[in-house]
PDB file of N, CA and C in Angstrom:
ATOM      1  N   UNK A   1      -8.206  22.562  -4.838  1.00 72.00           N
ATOM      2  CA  UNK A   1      -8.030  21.199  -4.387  1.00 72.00           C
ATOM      3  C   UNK A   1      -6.540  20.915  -4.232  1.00 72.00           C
ATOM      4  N   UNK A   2      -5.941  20.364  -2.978  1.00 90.00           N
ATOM      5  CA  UNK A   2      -5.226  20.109  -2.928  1.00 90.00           C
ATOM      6  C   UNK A   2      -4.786  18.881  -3.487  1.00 90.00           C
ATOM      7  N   UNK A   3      -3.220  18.225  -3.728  1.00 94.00           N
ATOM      8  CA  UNK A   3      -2.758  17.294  -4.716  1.00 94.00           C
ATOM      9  C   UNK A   3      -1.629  16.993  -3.831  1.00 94.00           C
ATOM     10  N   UNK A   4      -0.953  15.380  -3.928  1.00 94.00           N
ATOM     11  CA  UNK A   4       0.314  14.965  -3.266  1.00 94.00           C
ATOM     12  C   UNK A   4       0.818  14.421  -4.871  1.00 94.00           C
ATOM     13  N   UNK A   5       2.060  14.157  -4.717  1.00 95.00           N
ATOM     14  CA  UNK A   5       3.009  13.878  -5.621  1.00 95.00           C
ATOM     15  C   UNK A   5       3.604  12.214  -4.725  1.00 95.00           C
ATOM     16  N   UNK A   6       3.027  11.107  -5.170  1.00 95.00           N
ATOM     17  CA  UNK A   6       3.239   9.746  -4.674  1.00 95.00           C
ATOM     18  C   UNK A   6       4.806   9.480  -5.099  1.00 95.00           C
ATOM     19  N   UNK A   7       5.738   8.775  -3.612  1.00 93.00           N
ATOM     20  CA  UNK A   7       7.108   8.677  -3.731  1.00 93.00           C
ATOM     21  C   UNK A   7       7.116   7.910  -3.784  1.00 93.00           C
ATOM     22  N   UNK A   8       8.509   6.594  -3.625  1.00 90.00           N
ATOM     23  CA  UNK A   8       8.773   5.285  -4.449  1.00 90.00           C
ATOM     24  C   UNK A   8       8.279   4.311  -3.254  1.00 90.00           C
ATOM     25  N   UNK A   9       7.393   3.414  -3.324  1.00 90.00           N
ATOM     26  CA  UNK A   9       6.889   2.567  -2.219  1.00 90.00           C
ATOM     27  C   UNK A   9       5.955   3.290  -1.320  1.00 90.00           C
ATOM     28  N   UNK A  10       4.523   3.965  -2.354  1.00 93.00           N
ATOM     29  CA  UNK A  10       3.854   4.304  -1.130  1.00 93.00           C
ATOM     30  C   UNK A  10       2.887   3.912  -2.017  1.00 93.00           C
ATOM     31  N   UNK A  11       1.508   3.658  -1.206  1.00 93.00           N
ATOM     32  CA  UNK A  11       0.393   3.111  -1.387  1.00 93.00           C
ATOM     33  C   UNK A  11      -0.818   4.399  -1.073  1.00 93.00           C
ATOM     34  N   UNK A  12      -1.939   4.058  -1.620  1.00 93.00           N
ATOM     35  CA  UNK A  12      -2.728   4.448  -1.396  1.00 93.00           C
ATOM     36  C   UNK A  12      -3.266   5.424   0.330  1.00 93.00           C
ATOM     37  N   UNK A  13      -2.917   3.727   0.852  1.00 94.00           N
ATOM     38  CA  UNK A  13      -3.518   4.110   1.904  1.00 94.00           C
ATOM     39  C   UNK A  13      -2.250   4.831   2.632  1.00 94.00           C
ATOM     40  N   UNK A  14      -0.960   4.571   2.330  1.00 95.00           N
ATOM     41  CA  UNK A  14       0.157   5.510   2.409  1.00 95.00           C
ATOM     42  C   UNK A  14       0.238   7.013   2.729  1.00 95.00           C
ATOM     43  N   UNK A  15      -0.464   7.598   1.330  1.00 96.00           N
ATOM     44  CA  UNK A  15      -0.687   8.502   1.039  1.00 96.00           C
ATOM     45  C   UNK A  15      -1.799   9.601   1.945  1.00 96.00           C
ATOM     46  N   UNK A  16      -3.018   8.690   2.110  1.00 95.00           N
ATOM     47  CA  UNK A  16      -3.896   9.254   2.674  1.00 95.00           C
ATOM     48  C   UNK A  16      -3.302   9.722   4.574  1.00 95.00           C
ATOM     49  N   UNK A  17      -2.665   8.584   5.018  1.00 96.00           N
ATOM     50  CA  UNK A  17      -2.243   9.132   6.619  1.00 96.00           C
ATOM     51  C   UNK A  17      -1.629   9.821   6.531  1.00 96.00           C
ATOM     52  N   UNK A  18      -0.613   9.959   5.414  1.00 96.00           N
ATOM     53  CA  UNK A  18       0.556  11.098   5.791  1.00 96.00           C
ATOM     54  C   UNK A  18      -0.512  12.823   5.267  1.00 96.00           C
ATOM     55  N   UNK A  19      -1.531  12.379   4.618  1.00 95.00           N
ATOM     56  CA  UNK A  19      -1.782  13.774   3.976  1.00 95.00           C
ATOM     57  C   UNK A  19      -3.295  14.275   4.657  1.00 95.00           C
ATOM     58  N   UNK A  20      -3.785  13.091   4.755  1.00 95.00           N
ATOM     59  CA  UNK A  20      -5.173  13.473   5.247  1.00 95.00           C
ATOM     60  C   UNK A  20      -5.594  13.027   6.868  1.00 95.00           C
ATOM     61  N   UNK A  21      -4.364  11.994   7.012  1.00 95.00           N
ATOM     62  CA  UNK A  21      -4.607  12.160   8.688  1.00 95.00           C
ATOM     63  C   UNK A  21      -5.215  10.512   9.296  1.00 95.00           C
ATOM     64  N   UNK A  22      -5.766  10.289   8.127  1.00 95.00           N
ATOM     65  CA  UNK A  22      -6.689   8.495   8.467  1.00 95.00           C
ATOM     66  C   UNK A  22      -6.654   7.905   7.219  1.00 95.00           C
ATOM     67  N   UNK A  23      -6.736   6.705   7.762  1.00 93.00           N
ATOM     68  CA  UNK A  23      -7.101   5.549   6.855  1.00 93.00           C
ATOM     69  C   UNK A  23      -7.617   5.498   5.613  1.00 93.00           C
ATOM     70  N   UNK A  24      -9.018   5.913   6.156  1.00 93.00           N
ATOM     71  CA  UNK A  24     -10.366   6.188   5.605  1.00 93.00           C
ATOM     72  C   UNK A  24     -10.541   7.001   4.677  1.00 93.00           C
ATOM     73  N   UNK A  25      -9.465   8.082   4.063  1.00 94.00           N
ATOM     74  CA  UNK A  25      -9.448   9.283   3.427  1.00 94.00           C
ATOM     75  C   UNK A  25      -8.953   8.130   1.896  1.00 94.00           C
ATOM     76  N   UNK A  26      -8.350   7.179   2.287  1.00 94.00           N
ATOM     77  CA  UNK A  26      -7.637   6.292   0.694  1.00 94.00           C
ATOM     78  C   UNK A  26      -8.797   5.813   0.068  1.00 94.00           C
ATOM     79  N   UNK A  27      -9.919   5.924   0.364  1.00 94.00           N
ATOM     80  CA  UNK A  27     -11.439   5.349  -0.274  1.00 94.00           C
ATOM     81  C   UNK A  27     -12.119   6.802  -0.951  1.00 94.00           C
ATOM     82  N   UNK A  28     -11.621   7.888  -0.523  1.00 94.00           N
ATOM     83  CA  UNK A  28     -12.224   9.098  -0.780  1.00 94.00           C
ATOM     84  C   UNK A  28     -10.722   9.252  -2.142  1.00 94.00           C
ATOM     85  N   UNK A  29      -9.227   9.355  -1.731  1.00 95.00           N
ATOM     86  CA  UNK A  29      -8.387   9.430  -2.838  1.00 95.00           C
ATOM     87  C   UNK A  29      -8.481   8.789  -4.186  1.00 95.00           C
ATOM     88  N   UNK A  30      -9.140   6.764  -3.460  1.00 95.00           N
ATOM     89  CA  UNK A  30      -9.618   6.590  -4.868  1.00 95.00           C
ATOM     90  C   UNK A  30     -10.406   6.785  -5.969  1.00 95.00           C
ATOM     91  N   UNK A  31     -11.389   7.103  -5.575  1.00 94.00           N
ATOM     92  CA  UNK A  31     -12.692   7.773  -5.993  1.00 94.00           C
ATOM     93  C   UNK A  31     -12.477   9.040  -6.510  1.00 94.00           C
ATOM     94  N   UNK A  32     -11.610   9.722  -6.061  1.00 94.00           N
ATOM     95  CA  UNK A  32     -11.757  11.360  -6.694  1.00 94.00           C
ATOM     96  C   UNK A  32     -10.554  10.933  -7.846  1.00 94.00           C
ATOM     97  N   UNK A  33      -9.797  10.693  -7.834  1.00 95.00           N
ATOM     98  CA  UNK A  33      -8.942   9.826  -8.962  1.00 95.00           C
ATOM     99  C   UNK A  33      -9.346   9.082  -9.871  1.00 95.00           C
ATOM    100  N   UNK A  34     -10.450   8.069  -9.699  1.00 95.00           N
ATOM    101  CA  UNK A  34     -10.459   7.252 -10.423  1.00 95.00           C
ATOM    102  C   UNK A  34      -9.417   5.822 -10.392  1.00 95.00           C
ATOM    103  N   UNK A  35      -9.184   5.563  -9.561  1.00 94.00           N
ATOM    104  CA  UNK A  35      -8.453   4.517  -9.241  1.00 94.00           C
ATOM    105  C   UNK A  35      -9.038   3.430  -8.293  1.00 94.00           C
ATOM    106  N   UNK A  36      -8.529   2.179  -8.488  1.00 93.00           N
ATOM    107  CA  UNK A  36      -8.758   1.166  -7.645  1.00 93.00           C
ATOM    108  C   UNK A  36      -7.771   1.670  -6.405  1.00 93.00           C
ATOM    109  N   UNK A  37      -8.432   1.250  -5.206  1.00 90.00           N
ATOM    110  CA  UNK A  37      -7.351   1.353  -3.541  1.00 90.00           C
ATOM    111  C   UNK A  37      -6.507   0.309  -3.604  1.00 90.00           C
ATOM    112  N   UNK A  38      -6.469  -0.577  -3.987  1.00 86.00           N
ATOM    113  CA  UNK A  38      -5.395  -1.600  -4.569  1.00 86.00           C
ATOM    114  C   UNK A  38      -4.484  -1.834  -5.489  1.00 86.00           C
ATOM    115  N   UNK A  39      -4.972  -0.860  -6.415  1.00 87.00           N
ATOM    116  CA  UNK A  39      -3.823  -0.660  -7.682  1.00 87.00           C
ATOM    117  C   UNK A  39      -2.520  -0.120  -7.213  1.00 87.00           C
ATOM    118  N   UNK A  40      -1.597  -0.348  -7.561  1.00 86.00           N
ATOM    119  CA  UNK A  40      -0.339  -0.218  -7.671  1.00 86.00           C
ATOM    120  C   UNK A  40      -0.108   1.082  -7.984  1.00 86.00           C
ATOM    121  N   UNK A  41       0.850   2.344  -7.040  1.00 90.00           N
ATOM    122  CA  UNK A  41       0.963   3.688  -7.687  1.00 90.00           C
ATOM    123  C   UNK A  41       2.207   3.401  -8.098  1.00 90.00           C
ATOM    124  N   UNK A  42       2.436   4.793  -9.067  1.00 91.00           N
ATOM    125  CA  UNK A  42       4.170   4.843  -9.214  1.00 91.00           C
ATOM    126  C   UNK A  42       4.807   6.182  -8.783  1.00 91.00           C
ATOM    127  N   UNK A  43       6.271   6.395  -8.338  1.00 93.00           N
ATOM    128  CA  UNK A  43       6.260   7.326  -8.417  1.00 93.00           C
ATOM    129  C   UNK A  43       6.444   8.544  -8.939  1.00 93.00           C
ATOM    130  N   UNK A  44       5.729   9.686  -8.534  1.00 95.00           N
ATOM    131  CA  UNK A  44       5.837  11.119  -9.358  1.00 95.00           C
ATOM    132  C   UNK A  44       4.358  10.825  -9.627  1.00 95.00           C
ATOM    133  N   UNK A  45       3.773   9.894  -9.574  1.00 95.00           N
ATOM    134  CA  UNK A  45       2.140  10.133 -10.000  1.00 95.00           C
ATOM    135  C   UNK A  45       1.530  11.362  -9.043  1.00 95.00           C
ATOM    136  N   UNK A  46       0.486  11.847  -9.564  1.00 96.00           N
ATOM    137  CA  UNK A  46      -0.057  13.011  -8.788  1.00 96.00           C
ATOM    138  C   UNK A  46      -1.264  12.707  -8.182  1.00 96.00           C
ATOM    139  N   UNK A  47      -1.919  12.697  -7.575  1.00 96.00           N
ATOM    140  CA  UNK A  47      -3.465  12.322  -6.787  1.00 96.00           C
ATOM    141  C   UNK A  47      -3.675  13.512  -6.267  1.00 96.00           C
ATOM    142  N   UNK A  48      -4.967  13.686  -6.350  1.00 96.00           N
ATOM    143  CA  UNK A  48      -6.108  14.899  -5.717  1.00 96.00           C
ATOM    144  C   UNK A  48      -6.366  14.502  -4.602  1.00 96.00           C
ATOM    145  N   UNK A  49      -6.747  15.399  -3.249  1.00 93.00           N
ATOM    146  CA  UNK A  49      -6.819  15.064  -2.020  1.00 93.00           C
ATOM    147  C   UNK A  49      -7.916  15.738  -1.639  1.00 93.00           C
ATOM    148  N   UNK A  50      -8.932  16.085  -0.239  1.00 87.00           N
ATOM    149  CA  UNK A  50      -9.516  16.437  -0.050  1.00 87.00           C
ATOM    150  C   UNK A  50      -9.031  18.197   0.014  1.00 87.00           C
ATOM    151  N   UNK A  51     -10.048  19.427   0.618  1.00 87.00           N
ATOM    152  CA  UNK A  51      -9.400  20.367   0.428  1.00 87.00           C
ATOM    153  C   UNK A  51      -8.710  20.317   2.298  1.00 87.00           C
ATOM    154  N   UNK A  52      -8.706  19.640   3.098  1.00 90.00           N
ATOM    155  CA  UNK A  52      -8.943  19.556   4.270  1.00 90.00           C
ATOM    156  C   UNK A  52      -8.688  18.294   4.871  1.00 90.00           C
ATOM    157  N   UNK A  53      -7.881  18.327   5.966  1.00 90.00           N
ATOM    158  CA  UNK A  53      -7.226  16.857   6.501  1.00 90.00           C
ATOM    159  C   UNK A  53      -8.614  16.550   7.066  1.00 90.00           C
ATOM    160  N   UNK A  54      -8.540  14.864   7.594  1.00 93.00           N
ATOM    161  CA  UNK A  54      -9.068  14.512   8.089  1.00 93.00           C
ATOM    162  C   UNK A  54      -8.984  14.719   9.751  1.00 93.00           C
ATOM    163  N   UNK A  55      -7.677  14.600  10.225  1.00 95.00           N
ATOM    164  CA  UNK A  55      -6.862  14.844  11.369  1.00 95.00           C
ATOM    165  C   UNK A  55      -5.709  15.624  10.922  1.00 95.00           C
ATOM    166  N   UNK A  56      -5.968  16.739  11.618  1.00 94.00           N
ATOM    167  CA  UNK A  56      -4.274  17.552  11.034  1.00 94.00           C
ATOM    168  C   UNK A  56      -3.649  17.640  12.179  1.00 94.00           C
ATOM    169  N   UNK A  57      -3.273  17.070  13.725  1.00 96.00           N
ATOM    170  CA  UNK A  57      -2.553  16.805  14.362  1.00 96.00           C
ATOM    171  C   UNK A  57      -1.409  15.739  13.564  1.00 96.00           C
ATOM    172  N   UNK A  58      -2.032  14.450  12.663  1.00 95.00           N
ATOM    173  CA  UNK A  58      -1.396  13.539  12.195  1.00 95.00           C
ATOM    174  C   UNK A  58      -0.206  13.672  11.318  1.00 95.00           C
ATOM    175  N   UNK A  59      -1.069  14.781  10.108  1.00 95.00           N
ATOM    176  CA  UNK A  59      -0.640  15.287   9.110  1.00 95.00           C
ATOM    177  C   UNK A  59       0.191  16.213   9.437  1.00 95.00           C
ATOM    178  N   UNK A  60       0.158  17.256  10.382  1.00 96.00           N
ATOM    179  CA  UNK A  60       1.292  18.212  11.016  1.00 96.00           C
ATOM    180  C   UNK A  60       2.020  17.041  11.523  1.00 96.00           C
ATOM    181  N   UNK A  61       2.238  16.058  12.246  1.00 96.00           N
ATOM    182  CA  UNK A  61       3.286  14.933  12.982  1.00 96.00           C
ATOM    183  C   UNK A  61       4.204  14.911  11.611  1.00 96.00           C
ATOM    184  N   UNK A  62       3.647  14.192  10.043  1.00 95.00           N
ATOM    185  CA  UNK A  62       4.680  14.077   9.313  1.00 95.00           C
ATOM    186  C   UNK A  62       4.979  14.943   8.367  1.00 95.00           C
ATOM    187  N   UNK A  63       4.695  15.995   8.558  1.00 95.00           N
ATOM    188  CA  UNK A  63       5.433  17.047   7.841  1.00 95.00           C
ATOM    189  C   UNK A  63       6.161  18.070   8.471  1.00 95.00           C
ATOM    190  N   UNK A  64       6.065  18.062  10.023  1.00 96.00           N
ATOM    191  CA  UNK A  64       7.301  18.422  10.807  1.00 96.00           C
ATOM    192  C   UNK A  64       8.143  17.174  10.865  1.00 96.00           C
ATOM    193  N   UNK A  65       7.944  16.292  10.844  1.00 95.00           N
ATOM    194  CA  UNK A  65       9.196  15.040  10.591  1.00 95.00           C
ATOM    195  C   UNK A  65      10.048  14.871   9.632  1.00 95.00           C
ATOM    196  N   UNK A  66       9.038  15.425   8.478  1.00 94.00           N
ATOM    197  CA  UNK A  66       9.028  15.360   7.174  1.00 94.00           C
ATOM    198  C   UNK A  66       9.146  13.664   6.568  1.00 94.00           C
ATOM    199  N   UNK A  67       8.223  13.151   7.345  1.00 94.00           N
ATOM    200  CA  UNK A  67       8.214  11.920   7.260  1.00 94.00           C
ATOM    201  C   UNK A  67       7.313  11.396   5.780  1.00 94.00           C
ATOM    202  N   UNK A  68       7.471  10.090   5.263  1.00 94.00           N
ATOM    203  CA  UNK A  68       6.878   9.699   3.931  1.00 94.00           C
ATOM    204  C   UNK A  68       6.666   8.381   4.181  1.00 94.00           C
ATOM    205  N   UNK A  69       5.412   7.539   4.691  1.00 94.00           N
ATOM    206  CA  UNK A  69       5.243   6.270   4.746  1.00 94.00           C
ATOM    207  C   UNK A  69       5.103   5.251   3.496  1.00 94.00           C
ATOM    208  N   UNK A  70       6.314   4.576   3.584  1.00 91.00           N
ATOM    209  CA  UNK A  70       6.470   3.819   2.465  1.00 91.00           C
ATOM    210  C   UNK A  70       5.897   2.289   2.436  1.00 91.00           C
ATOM    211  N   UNK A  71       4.462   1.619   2.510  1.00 90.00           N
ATOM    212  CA  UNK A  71       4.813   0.345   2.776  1.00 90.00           C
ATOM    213  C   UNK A  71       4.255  -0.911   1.660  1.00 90.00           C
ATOM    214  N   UNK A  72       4.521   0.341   0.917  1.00 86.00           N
ATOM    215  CA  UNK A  72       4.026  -0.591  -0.472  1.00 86.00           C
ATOM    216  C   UNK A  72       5.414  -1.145  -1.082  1.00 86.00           C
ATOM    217  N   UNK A  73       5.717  -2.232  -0.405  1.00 78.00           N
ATOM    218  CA  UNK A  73       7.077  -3.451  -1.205  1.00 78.00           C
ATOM    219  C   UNK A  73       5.964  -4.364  -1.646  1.00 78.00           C
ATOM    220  N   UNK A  74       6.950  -5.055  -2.515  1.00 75.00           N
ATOM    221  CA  UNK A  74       6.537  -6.262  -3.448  1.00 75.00           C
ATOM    222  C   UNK A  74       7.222  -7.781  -2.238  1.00 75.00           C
ATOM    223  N   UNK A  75       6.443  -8.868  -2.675  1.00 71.00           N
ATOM    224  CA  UNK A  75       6.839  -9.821  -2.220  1.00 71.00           C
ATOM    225  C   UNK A  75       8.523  -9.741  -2.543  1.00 71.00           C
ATOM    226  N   UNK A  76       8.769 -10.116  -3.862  1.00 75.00           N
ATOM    227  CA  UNK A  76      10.592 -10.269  -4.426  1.00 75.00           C
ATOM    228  C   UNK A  76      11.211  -8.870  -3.491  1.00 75.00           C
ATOM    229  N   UNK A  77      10.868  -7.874  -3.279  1.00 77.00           N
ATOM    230  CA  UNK A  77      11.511  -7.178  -2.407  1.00 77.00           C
ATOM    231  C   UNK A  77      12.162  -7.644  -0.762  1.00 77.00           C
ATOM    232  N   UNK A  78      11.004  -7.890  -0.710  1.00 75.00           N
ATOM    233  CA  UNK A  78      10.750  -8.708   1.155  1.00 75.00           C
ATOM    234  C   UNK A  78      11.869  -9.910   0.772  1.00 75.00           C
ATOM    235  N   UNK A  79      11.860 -10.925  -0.210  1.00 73.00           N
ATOM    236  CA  UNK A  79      12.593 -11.770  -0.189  1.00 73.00           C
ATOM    237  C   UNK A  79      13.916 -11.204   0.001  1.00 73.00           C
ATOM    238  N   UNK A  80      14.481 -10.295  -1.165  1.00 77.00           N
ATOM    239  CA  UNK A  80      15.548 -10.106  -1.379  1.00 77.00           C
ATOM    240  C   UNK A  80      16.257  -9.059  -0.330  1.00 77.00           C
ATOM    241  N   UNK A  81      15.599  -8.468   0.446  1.00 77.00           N
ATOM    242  CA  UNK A  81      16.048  -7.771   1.991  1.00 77.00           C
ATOM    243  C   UNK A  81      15.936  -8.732   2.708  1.00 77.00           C
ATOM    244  N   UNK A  82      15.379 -10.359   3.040  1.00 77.00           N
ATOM    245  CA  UNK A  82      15.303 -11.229   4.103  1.00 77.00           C
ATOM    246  C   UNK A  82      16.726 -12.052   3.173  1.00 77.00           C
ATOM    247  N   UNK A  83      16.844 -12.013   2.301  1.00 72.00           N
ATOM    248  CA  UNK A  83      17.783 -13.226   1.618  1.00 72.00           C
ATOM    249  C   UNK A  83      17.177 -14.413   1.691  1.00 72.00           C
ATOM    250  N   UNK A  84      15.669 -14.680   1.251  1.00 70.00           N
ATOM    251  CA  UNK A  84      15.365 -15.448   1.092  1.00 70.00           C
ATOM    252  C   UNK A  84      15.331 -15.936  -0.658  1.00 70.00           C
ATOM    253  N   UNK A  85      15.404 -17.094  -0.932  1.00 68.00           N
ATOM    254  CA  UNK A  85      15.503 -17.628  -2.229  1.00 68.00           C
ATOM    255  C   UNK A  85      14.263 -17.559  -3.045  1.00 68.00           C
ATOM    256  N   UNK A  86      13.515 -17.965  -3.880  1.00 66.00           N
ATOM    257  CA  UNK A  86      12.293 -18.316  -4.708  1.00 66.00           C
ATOM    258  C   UNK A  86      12.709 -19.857  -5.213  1.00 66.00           C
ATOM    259  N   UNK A  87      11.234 -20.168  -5.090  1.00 69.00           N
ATOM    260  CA  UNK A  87      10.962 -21.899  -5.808  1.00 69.00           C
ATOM    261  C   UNK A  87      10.127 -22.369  -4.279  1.00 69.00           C
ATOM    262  N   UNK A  88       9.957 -24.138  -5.103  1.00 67.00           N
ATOM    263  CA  UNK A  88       9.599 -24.482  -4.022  1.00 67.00           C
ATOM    264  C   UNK A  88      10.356 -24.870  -2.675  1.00 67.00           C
ATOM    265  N   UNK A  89      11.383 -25.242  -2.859  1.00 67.00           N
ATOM    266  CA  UNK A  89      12.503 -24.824  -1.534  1.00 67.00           C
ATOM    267  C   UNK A  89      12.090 -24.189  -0.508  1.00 67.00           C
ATOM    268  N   UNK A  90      12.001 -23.047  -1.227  1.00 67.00           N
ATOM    269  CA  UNK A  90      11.691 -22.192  -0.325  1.00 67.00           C
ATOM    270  C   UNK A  90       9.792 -21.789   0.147  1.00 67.00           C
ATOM    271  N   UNK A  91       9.728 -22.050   0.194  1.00 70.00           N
ATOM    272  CA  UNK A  91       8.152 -21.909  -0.093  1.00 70.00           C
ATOM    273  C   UNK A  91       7.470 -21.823   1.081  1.00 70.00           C
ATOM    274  N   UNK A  92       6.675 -21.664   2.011  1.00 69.00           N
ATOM    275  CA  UNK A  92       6.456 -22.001   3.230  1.00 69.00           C
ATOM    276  C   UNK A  92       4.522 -21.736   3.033  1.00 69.00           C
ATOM    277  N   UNK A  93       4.409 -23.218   3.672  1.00 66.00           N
ATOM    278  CA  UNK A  93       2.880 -23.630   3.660  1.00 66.00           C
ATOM    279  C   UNK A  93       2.001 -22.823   4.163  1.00 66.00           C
ATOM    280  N   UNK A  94       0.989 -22.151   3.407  1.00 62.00           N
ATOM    281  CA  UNK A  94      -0.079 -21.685   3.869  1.00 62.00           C
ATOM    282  C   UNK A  94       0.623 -19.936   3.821  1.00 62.00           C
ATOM    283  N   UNK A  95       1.940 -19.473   3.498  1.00 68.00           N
ATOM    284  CA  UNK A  95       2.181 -18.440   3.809  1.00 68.00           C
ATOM    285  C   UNK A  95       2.629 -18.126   1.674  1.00 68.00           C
ATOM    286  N   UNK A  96       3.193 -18.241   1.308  1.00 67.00           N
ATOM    287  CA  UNK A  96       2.829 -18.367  -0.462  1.00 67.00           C
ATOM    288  C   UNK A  96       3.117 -19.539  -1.084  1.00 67.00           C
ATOM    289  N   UNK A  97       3.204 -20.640  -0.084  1.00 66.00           N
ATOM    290  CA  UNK A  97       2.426 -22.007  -1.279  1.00 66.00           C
ATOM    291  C   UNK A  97       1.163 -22.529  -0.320  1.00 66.00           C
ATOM    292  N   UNK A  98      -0.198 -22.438  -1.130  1.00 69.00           N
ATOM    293  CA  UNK A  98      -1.193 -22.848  -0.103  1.00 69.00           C
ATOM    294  C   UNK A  98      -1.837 -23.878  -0.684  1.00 69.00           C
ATOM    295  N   UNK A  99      -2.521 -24.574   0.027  1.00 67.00           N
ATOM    296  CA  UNK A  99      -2.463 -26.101   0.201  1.00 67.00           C
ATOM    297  C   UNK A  99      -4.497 -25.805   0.241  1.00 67.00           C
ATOM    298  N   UNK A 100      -4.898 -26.356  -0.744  1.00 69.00           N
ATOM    299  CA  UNK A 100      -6.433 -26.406  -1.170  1.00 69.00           C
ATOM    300  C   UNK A 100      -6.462 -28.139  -0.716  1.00 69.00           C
ATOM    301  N   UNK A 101      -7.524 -28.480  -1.050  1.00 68.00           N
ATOM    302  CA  UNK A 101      -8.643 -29.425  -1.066  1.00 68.00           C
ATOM    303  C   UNK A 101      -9.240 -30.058  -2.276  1.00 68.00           C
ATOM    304  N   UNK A 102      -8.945 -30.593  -3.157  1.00 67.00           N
ATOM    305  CA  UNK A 102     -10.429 -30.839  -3.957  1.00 67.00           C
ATOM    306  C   UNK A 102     -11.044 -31.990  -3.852  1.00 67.00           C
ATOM    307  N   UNK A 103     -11.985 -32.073  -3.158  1.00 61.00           N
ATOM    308  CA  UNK A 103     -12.656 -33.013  -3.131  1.00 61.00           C
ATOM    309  C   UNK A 103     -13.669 -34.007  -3.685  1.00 61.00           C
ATOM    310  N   UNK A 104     -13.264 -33.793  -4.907  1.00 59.00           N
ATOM    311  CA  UNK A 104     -13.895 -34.590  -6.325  1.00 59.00           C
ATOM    312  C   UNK A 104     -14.716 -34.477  -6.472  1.00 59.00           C
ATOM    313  N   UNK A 105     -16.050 -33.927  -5.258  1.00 59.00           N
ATOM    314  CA  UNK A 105     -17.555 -34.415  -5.231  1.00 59.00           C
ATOM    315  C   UNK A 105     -18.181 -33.163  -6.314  1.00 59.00           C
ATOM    316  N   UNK A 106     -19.015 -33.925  -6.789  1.00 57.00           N
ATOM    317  CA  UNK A 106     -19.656 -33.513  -8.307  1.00 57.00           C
ATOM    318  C   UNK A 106     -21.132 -32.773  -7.515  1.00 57.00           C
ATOM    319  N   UNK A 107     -21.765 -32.066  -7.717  1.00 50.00           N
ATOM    320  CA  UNK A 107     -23.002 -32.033  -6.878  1.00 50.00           C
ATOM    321  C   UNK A 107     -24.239 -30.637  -8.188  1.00 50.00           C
TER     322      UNK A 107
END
């Protein structure tokens, strides 16, 4: 069985295009792991892969590039590369301060 070694800002589904070729392979990574597809990796963690890409045109693209898709940032990241501030200042409606309803009714 083959295994990837997860680098700093990659995700699940990260992992799976650069190694297995699709999307669809990060539902098969979580599962043979034991992991949620949403959990947070770190790096140097190790994950099990299929024995066999899904698409190896894809997977040959980034390892003759030697490419590593990184797109697991944190919100405070995004801020702090945009120079944007935190609080409500800054806040922007419906995008991370969102605006509910309650409409008292008892039923």
């Amino acid at each position: 069985m083959n295994t990837a070694v997860i680098t700093s800002d990659q995700s699940l589904l990260d992992v799976a295009i650069q190694h297995s070729g699709s999307l669809e392979a990060a539902f098969d990574i979580a599962m043979q792991n034991d992991i949620s597809l949403t959990d947070d990796t770190t790096p140097g963690q190790i994950v099990q892969l299929a024995d066999e890409p899904d698409n190896a045109d894809i997977t040959n693209y980034y390892a003759v590039g030697n490419l590593q898709p990184a797109t697991a940032i944190t919100t405070e990241e995004i801020n702090d590369t945009l120079n944007i501030g935190e609080g409500i200042e800054f806040w922007g409606i419906e995008y991370d301060f969102i605006v509910s309803a309650d409409t008292g009714i008892i039923s």
